[in-house]
Structures are given as structure tokens and as C-alpha cells.
Amino acid sequence: MAEQRRGERDVTRDAWDGGGAPGSGARDPAGEVARAWDELVATARRTVADGLVVGTSGNVSVRVGDTVLVTPTGVPYERLTPGDAVGVDLDGRQVFGSLRPTSELPMHLAVYRTTGARAVVHTHAVHATAVSTLVRELPLIHYMAAALGGAVRVAPYAPYGTPELAESMLGALTDRTACLLQNHGTVAHGATPAEAYDRTAQLEWMCRVWLTASSVPGRSPTLLTHEQVAEVGERLRGYGQRPER
């Protein structure tokens, strides 16, 4: 249920004020906050549509300057509107919004304090969560591990929403853009919500491939070496279209 904090404005009664940050009393002439919230909501809904999240089990955040927009706790993503926007500072103090932020806020803030990430996606994707219960590191089943920085580690279990979980996650994310959380799910970050989502989906796909290959009786999947994955990582630096001069 939505909760109103003392001294906060009810943003459900606030319009975007021509691009203003909802409920903050400040202007947002470029509409950056409004666009970021729209991207956050679209990404959150995509995690549900693509089967990476059931109900409200995941969360998404976007950093705009020193403000972090986050999905509110316990609210189905299809119900989110501009008036439901929630923003906190890097210390976790709520700066606008009447809804409580996600319970996994410590994990999101830990990523922003220690990396250059601008977006974070956390899910309970089924194949990734299954793998998190079996190994300490996702076996190198596919070269696209290089797109996540190398072999994907599993952060040791800690209760959800705790500083202990955030600390465990940071260890697994060292030099990586995604990790697994033991008996819990996934975390991925990027420069945009779309990039963080794509890394999440890539991780879930690799986990599914490994589980599928490992399930064949009497056979063990062929794995790549760390050197082979590192070589792909170098090649990926020049991957994609280059802007015309």
C-alpha cells in the first residue's frame, strides 16, 4: 500500500509541471527526469513481459545526476504512472514521491556509489536463479560472457534488502557488469536502462544454455577457457556500427 511520508508532497496530485521533477518543487527544463522515469517504467514492464520477473519481485533504477529514480515497493508495474515516481539521493534519503522505494534500495545505491552505472536492473529470472543455487560461478558455456566482463560470479547469500547483500553483490560485480545472487536472482547495470536490461537477458540466456546442456545424461558440456573469453572481449570493443564521419 502507498505510504505518505510527513512533509512530502503527494505527487499523485502533481503534474510534471511542464517537465518539472514530480513532487520536488524543482524545474526540469530538459525533461530529463520525466524521460528517465518513462524509461524506468518501460524497462520494468519489459522484465515482466519477458518472464524475467513474476509480480513485483524485481526492481529497476535510473540515476539522473545525484538523484536515483527507483521502482516503488509492492506496486505492479502496469499500474505505475508519472505520479508514482520515487526519487532518492545517493545516501538513500527520499527527495520526492509519496510511495516507499524498493526494499532492495541498498543494493542499487551500492552500484551507483562504486561504478559509473546510470541504470540497474534486478530480477528473479528462473534459469539464472536456478544456476545461483548450483555453482559459485556460471561455467563459461558461451563467449558472450565477455560482454559482461568475464565469468559471471555468484554473490554469497544474504537476506534481501540488507547492507550485507549489497556488500556481497559488490564483491561479485568487481570488473563485471552483471552477477548472480545465490538463491535469489540477478543484478546487471549499464549506461542506460536498455543496456542493463540487455545484460540481464543475456545472463538469463547463458544460464538457460548451461542448464540445458548439463541436463543431457552421460554428457558434460564443453566449456571455454578464460583466455578464449578474454580474446572475445577484446574483439567486442570494436563490435557494431561505427558512426559516419
PDB file of N, CA and C in Angstrom, residues 69-133:
ATOM      1  N   LEU A  69      16.177   7.442  -9.415  1.00  0.00           N
ATOM      2  CA  LEU A  69      14.773   7.073  -9.547  1.00  0.00           C
ATOM      3  C   LEU A  69      14.670   5.561  -9.395  1.00  0.00           C
ATOM      4  N   VAL A  70      13.714   5.097  -8.608  1.00  0.00           N
ATOM      5  CA  VAL A  70      13.573   3.658  -8.363  1.00  0.00           C
ATOM      6  C   VAL A  70      12.111   3.248  -8.424  1.00  0.00           C
ATOM      7  N   THR A  71      11.901   1.977  -8.745  1.00  0.00           N
ATOM      8  CA  THR A  71      10.545   1.451  -8.685  1.00  0.00           C
ATOM      9  C   THR A  71      10.099   1.405  -7.218  1.00  0.00           C
ATOM     10  N   PRO A  72       8.839   1.724  -6.951  1.00  0.00           N
ATOM     11  CA  PRO A  72       8.336   1.657  -5.578  1.00  0.00           C
ATOM     12  C   PRO A  72       8.092   0.212  -5.163  1.00  0.00           C
ATOM     13  N   THR A  73       8.121  -0.042  -3.870  1.00  0.00           N
ATOM     14  CA  THR A  73       7.937  -1.399  -3.375  1.00  0.00           C
ATOM     15  C   THR A  73       6.475  -1.830  -3.469  1.00  0.00           C
ATOM     16  N   GLY A  74       6.266  -3.063  -3.917  1.00  0.00           N
ATOM     17  CA  GLY A  74       4.947  -3.666  -3.871  1.00  0.00           C
ATOM     18  C   GLY A  74       3.911  -3.135  -4.825  1.00  0.00           C
ATOM     19  N   VAL A  75       4.316  -2.403  -5.867  1.00  0.00           N
ATOM     20  CA  VAL A  75       3.357  -1.848  -6.826  1.00  0.00           C
ATOM     21  C   VAL A  75       3.542  -2.552  -8.176  1.00  0.00           C
ATOM     22  N   PRO A  76       2.510  -3.212  -8.704  1.00  0.00           N
ATOM     23  CA  PRO A  76       2.619  -3.846 -10.022  1.00  0.00           C
ATOM     24  C   PRO A  76       3.024  -2.813 -11.083  1.00  0.00           C
ATOM     25  N   TYR A  77       3.935  -3.189 -11.940  1.00  0.00           N
ATOM     26  CA  TYR A  77       4.489  -2.222 -12.885  1.00  0.00           C
ATOM     27  C   TYR A  77       3.460  -1.668 -13.862  1.00  0.00           C
ATOM     28  N   GLU A  78       2.446  -2.460 -14.187  1.00  0.00           N
ATOM     29  CA  GLU A  78       1.445  -1.967 -15.138  1.00  0.00           C
ATOM     30  C   GLU A  78       0.619  -0.829 -14.548  1.00  0.00           C
ATOM     31  N   ARG A  79       0.676  -0.652 -13.219  1.00  0.00           N
ATOM     32  CA  ARG A  79      -0.101   0.412 -12.577  1.00  0.00           C
ATOM     33  C   ARG A  79       0.693   1.714 -12.418  1.00  0.00           C
ATOM     34  N   LEU A  80       1.983   1.680 -12.690  1.00  0.00           N
ATOM     35  CA  LEU A  80       2.816   2.862 -12.455  1.00  0.00           C
ATOM     36  C   LEU A  80       2.474   3.989 -13.414  1.00  0.00           C
ATOM     37  N   THR A  81       2.407   5.207 -12.871  1.00  0.00           N
ATOM     38  CA  THR A  81       2.141   6.416 -13.644  1.00  0.00           C
ATOM     39  C   THR A  81       3.224   7.445 -13.313  1.00  0.00           C
ATOM     40  N   PRO A  82       3.290   8.562 -14.047  1.00  0.00           N
ATOM     41  CA  PRO A  82       4.253   9.613 -13.695  1.00  0.00           C
ATOM     42  C   PRO A  82       4.110  10.093 -12.252  1.00  0.00           C
ATOM     43  N   GLY A  83       2.895  10.058 -11.727  1.00  0.00           N
ATOM     44  CA  GLY A  83       2.672  10.492 -10.361  1.00  0.00           C
ATOM     45  C   GLY A  83       3.218   9.547  -9.311  1.00  0.00           C
ATOM     46  N   ASP A  84       3.632   8.356  -9.731  1.00  0.00           N
ATOM     47  CA  ASP A  84       4.179   7.371  -8.800  1.00  0.00           C
ATOM     48  C   ASP A  84       5.695   7.429  -8.724  1.00  0.00           C
ATOM     49  N   ALA A  85       6.316   8.387  -9.397  1.00  0.00           N
ATOM     50  CA  ALA A  85       7.778   8.475  -9.422  1.00  0.00           C
ATOM     51  C   ALA A  85       8.340   8.605  -8.018  1.00  0.00           C
ATOM     52  N   VAL A  86       9.424   7.875  -7.772  1.00  0.00           N
ATOM     53  CA  VAL A  86      10.114   7.896  -6.484  1.00  0.00           C
ATOM     54  C   VAL A  86      11.575   8.229  -6.731  1.00  0.00           C
ATOM     55  N   GLY A  87      12.092   9.202  -5.990  1.00  0.00           N
ATOM     56  CA  GLY A  87      13.491   9.589  -6.132  1.00  0.00           C
ATOM     57  C   GLY A  87      14.179   9.672  -4.789  1.00  0.00           C
ATOM     58  N   VAL A  88      15.429   9.192  -4.739  1.00  0.00           N
ATOM     59  CA  VAL A  88      16.231   9.271  -3.514  1.00  0.00           C
ATOM     60  C   VAL A  88      17.592   9.856  -3.874  1.00  0.00           C
ATOM     61  N   ASP A  89      18.301  10.362  -2.853  1.00  0.00           N
ATOM     62  CA  ASP A  89      19.674  10.793  -3.107  1.00  0.00           C
ATOM     63  C   ASP A  89      20.606   9.602  -2.904  1.00  0.00           C
ATOM     64  N   LEU A  90      21.894   9.813  -3.092  1.00  0.00           N
ATOM     65  CA  LEU A  90      22.843   8.701  -3.038  1.00  0.00           C
ATOM     66  C   LEU A  90      23.039   8.156  -1.625  1.00  0.00           C
ATOM     67  N   ASP A  91      22.487   8.844  -0.625  1.00  0.00           N
ATOM     68  CA  ASP A  91      22.511   8.341   0.748  1.00  0.00           C
ATOM     69  C   ASP A  91      21.207   7.630   1.110  1.00  0.00           C
ATOM     70  N   GLY A  92      20.284   7.563   0.141  1.00  0.00           N
ATOM     71  CA  GLY A  92      19.032   6.864   0.370  1.00  0.00           C
ATOM     72  C   GLY A  92      17.912   7.708   0.923  1.00  0.00           C
ATOM     73  N   ARG A  93      18.155   9.016   1.087  1.00  0.00           N
ATOM     74  CA  ARG A  93      17.085   9.891   1.581  1.00  0.00           C
ATOM     75  C   ARG A  93      16.096  10.178   0.453  1.00  0.00           C
ATOM     76  N   GLN A  94      14.809  10.006   0.717  1.00  0.00           N
ATOM     77  CA  GLN A  94      13.808  10.217  -0.314  1.00  0.00           C
ATOM     78  C   GLN A  94      13.641  11.715  -0.569  1.00  0.00           C
ATOM     79  N   VAL A  95      13.794  12.116  -1.821  1.00  0.00           N
ATOM     80  CA  VAL A  95      13.739  13.533  -2.178  1.00  0.00           C
ATOM     81  C   VAL A  95      12.436  13.899  -2.867  1.00  0.00           C
ATOM     82  N   PHE A  96      11.749  12.910  -3.422  1.00  0.00           N
ATOM     83  CA  PHE A  96      10.380  13.154  -3.883  1.00  0.00           C
ATOM     84  C   PHE A  96       9.644  11.830  -4.035  1.00  0.00           C
ATOM     85  N   GLY A  97       8.320  11.946  -4.055  1.00  0.00           N
ATOM     86  CA  GLY A  97       7.472  10.775  -4.183  1.00  0.00           C
ATOM     87  C   GLY A  97       6.781  10.418  -2.886  1.00  0.00           C
ATOM     88  N   SER A  98       5.566   9.895  -2.994  1.00  0.00           N
ATOM     89  CA  SER A  98       4.797   9.507  -1.811  1.00  0.00           C
ATOM     90  C   SER A  98       4.842   8.013  -1.558  1.00  0.00           C
ATOM     91  N   LEU A  99       5.327   7.230  -2.526  1.00  0.00           N
ATOM     92  CA  LEU A  99       5.436   5.788  -2.342  1.00  0.00           C
ATOM     93  C   LEU A  99       6.818   5.422  -1.791  1.00  0.00           C
ATOM     94  N   ARG A 100       6.879   4.339  -1.033  1.00  0.00           N
ATOM     95  CA  ARG A 100       8.159   3.883  -0.498  1.00  0.00           C
ATOM     96  C   ARG A 100       8.987   3.238  -1.600  1.00  0.00           C
ATOM     97  N   PRO A 101      10.292   3.495  -1.640  1.00  0.00           N
ATOM     98  CA  PRO A 101      11.138   2.883  -2.668  1.00  0.00           C
ATOM     99  C   PRO A 101      11.302   1.392  -2.451  1.00  0.00           C
ATOM    100  N   THR A 102      11.793   0.710  -3.471  1.00  0.00           N
ATOM    101  CA  THR A 102      12.031  -0.721  -3.397  1.00  0.00           C
ATOM    102  C   THR A 102      12.830  -1.113  -2.157  1.00  0.00           C
ATOM    103  N   SER A 103      12.537  -2.282  -1.627  1.00  0.00           N
ATOM    104  CA  SER A 103      13.264  -2.780  -0.460  1.00  0.00           C
ATOM    105  C   SER A 103      14.721  -3.090  -0.786  1.00  0.00           C
ATOM    106  N   GLU A 104      15.035  -3.230  -2.081  1.00  0.00           N
ATOM    107  CA  GLU A 104      16.410  -3.510  -2.500  1.00  0.00           C
ATOM    108  C   GLU A 104      17.208  -2.231  -2.760  1.00  0.00           C
ATOM    109  N   LEU A 105      16.753  -1.109  -2.229  1.00  0.00           N
ATOM    110  CA  LEU A 105      17.442   0.160  -2.435  1.00  0.00           C
ATOM    111  C   LEU A 105      18.927   0.101  -2.060  1.00  0.00           C
ATOM    112  N   PRO A 106      19.326  -0.531  -0.947  1.00  0.00           N
ATOM    113  CA  PRO A 106      20.760  -0.570  -0.613  1.00  0.00           C
ATOM    114  C   PRO A 106      21.612  -1.172  -1.722  1.00  0.00           C
ATOM    115  N   MET A 107      21.087  -2.157  -2.409  1.00  0.00           N
ATOM    116  CA  MET A 107      21.823  -2.801  -3.486  1.00  0.00           C
ATOM    117  C   MET A 107      22.000  -1.852  -4.671  1.00  0.00           C
ATOM    118  N   HIS A 108      20.956  -1.162  -5.045  1.00  0.00           N
ATOM    119  CA  HIS A 108      21.036  -0.205  -6.150  1.00  0.00           C
ATOM    120  C   HIS A 108      22.018   0.918  -5.830  1.00  0.00           C
ATOM    121  N   LEU A 109      21.906   1.479  -4.639  1.00  0.00           N
ATOM    122  CA  LEU A 109      22.778   2.592  -4.276  1.00  0.00           C
ATOM    123  C   LEU A 109      24.237   2.156  -4.219  1.00  0.00           C
ATOM    124  N   ALA A 110      24.488   0.932  -3.785  1.00  0.00           N
ATOM    125  CA  ALA A 110      25.862   0.437  -3.736  1.00  0.00           C
ATOM    126  C   ALA A 110      26.485   0.422  -5.127  1.00  0.00           C
ATOM    127  N   VAL A 111      25.696   0.059  -6.130  1.00  0.00           N
ATOM    128  CA  VAL A 111      26.201   0.053  -7.505  1.00  0.00           C
ATOM    129  C   VAL A 111      26.556   1.470  -7.941  1.00  0.00           C
ATOM    130  N   TYR A 112      25.675   2.426  -7.673  1.00  0.00           N
ATOM    131  CA  TYR A 112      25.918   3.806  -8.111  1.00  0.00           C
ATOM    132  C   TYR A 112      27.093   4.449  -7.377  1.00  0.00           C
ATOM    133  N   ARG A 113      27.293   4.080  -6.136  1.00  0.00           N
ATOM    134  CA  ARG A 113      28.403   4.677  -5.375  1.00  0.00           C
ATOM    135  C   ARG A 113      29.762   4.150  -5.819  1.00  0.00           C
ATOM    136  N   THR A 114      29.788   2.982  -6.431  1.00  0.00           N
ATOM    137  CA  THR A 114      31.074   2.344  -6.732  1.00  0.00           C
ATOM    138  C   THR A 114      31.365   2.172  -8.218  1.00  0.00           C
ATOM    139  N   THR A 115      30.405   2.480  -9.070  1.00  0.00           N
ATOM    140  CA  THR A 115      30.612   2.339 -10.509  1.00  0.00           C
ATOM    141  C   THR A 115      30.097   3.590 -11.214  1.00  0.00           C
ATOM    142  N   GLY A 116      30.305   3.639 -12.504  1.00  0.00           N
ATOM    143  CA  GLY A 116      29.777   4.739 -13.312  1.00  0.00           C
ATOM    144  C   GLY A 116      28.425   4.417 -13.898  1.00  0.00           C
ATOM    145  N   ALA A 117      27.746   3.402 -13.373  1.00  0.00           N
ATOM    146  CA  ALA A 117      26.455   2.976 -13.902  1.00  0.00           C
ATOM    147  C   ALA A 117      25.418   4.087 -13.834  1.00  0.00           C
ATOM    148  N   ARG A 118      24.529   4.073 -14.803  1.00  0.00           N
ATOM    149  CA  ARG A 118      23.398   5.010 -14.801  1.00  0.00           C
ATOM    150  C   ARG A 118      22.067   4.278 -14.697  1.00  0.00           C
ATOM    151  N   ALA A 119      22.102   2.944 -14.709  1.00  0.00           N
ATOM    152  CA  ALA A 119      20.865   2.168 -14.582  1.00  0.00           C
ATOM    153  C   ALA A 119      21.189   0.794 -14.006  1.00  0.00           C
ATOM    154  N   VAL A 120      20.250   0.263 -13.231  1.00  0.00           N
ATOM    155  CA  VAL A 120      20.404  -1.059 -12.613  1.00  0.00           C
ATOM    156  C   VAL A 120      19.099  -1.830 -12.773  1.00  0.00           C
ATOM    157  N   VAL A 121      19.220  -3.104 -13.140  1.00  0.00           N
ATOM    158  CA  VAL A 121      18.060  -3.993 -13.241  1.00  0.00           C
ATOM    159  C   VAL A 121      18.307  -5.213 -12.354  1.00  0.00           C
ATOM    160  N   HIS A 122      17.341  -5.521 -11.497  1.00  0.00           N
ATOM    161  CA  HIS A 122      17.409  -6.704 -10.629  1.00  0.00           C
ATOM    162  C   HIS A 122      16.200  -7.576 -10.913  1.00  0.00           C
ATOM    163  N   THR A 123      16.427  -8.875 -11.158  1.00  0.00           N
ATOM    164  CA  THR A 123      15.324  -9.793 -11.429  1.00  0.00           C
ATOM    165  C   THR A 123      15.470 -11.086 -10.638  1.00  0.00           C
ATOM    166  N   HIS A 124      14.396 -11.879 -10.678  1.00  0.00           N
ATOM    167  CA  HIS A 124      14.403 -13.227 -10.134  1.00  0.00           C
ATOM    168  C   HIS A 124      14.248 -14.215 -11.288  1.00  0.00           C
ATOM    169  N   ALA A 125      14.934 -13.964 -12.389  1.00  0.00           N
ATOM    170  CA  ALA A 125      14.832 -14.805 -13.585  1.00  0.00           C
ATOM    171  C   ALA A 125      15.048 -16.267 -13.233  1.00  0.00           C
ATOM    172  N   VAL A 126      14.202 -17.141 -13.768  1.00  0.00           N
ATOM    173  CA  VAL A 126      14.138 -18.527 -13.288  1.00  0.00           C
ATOM    174  C   VAL A 126      15.416 -19.317 -13.554  1.00  0.00           C
ATOM    175  N   HIS A 127      15.966 -19.250 -14.754  1.00  0.00           N
ATOM    176  CA  HIS A 127      17.155 -20.054 -15.047  1.00  0.00           C
ATOM    177  C   HIS A 127      18.376 -19.524 -14.293  1.00  0.00           C
ATOM    178  N   ALA A 128      18.496 -18.210 -14.235  1.00  0.00           N
ATOM    179  CA  ALA A 128      19.615 -17.604 -13.513  1.00  0.00           C
ATOM    180  C   ALA A 128      19.530 -17.929 -12.024  1.00  0.00           C
ATOM    181  N   THR A 129      18.334 -17.867 -11.477  1.00  0.00           N
ATOM    182  CA  THR A 129      18.172 -18.185 -10.054  1.00  0.00           C
ATOM    183  C   THR A 129      18.498 -19.647  -9.789  1.00  0.00           C
ATOM    184  N   ALA A 130      18.095 -20.528 -10.708  1.00  0.00           N
ATOM    185  CA  ALA A 130      18.422 -21.950 -10.556  1.00  0.00           C
ATOM    186  C   ALA A 130      19.932 -22.156 -10.557  1.00  0.00           C
ATOM    187  N   VAL A 131      20.627 -21.500 -11.478  1.00  0.00           N
ATOM    188  CA  VAL A 131      22.081 -21.641 -11.544  1.00  0.00           C
ATOM    189  C   VAL A 131      22.731 -21.124 -10.268  1.00  0.00           C
ATOM    190  N   SER A 132      22.170 -20.069  -9.697  1.00  0.00           N
ATOM    191  CA  SER A 132      22.758 -19.478  -8.489  1.00  0.00           C
ATOM    192  C   SER A 132      22.765 -20.448  -7.318  1.00  0.00           C
ATOM    193  N   THR A 133      21.943 -21.484  -7.389  1.00  0.00           N
ATOM    194  CA  THR A 133      21.883 -22.481  -6.307  1.00  0.00           C
ATOM    195  C   THR A 133      22.839 -23.649  -6.531  1.00  0.00           C
TER     196      THR A 133
END
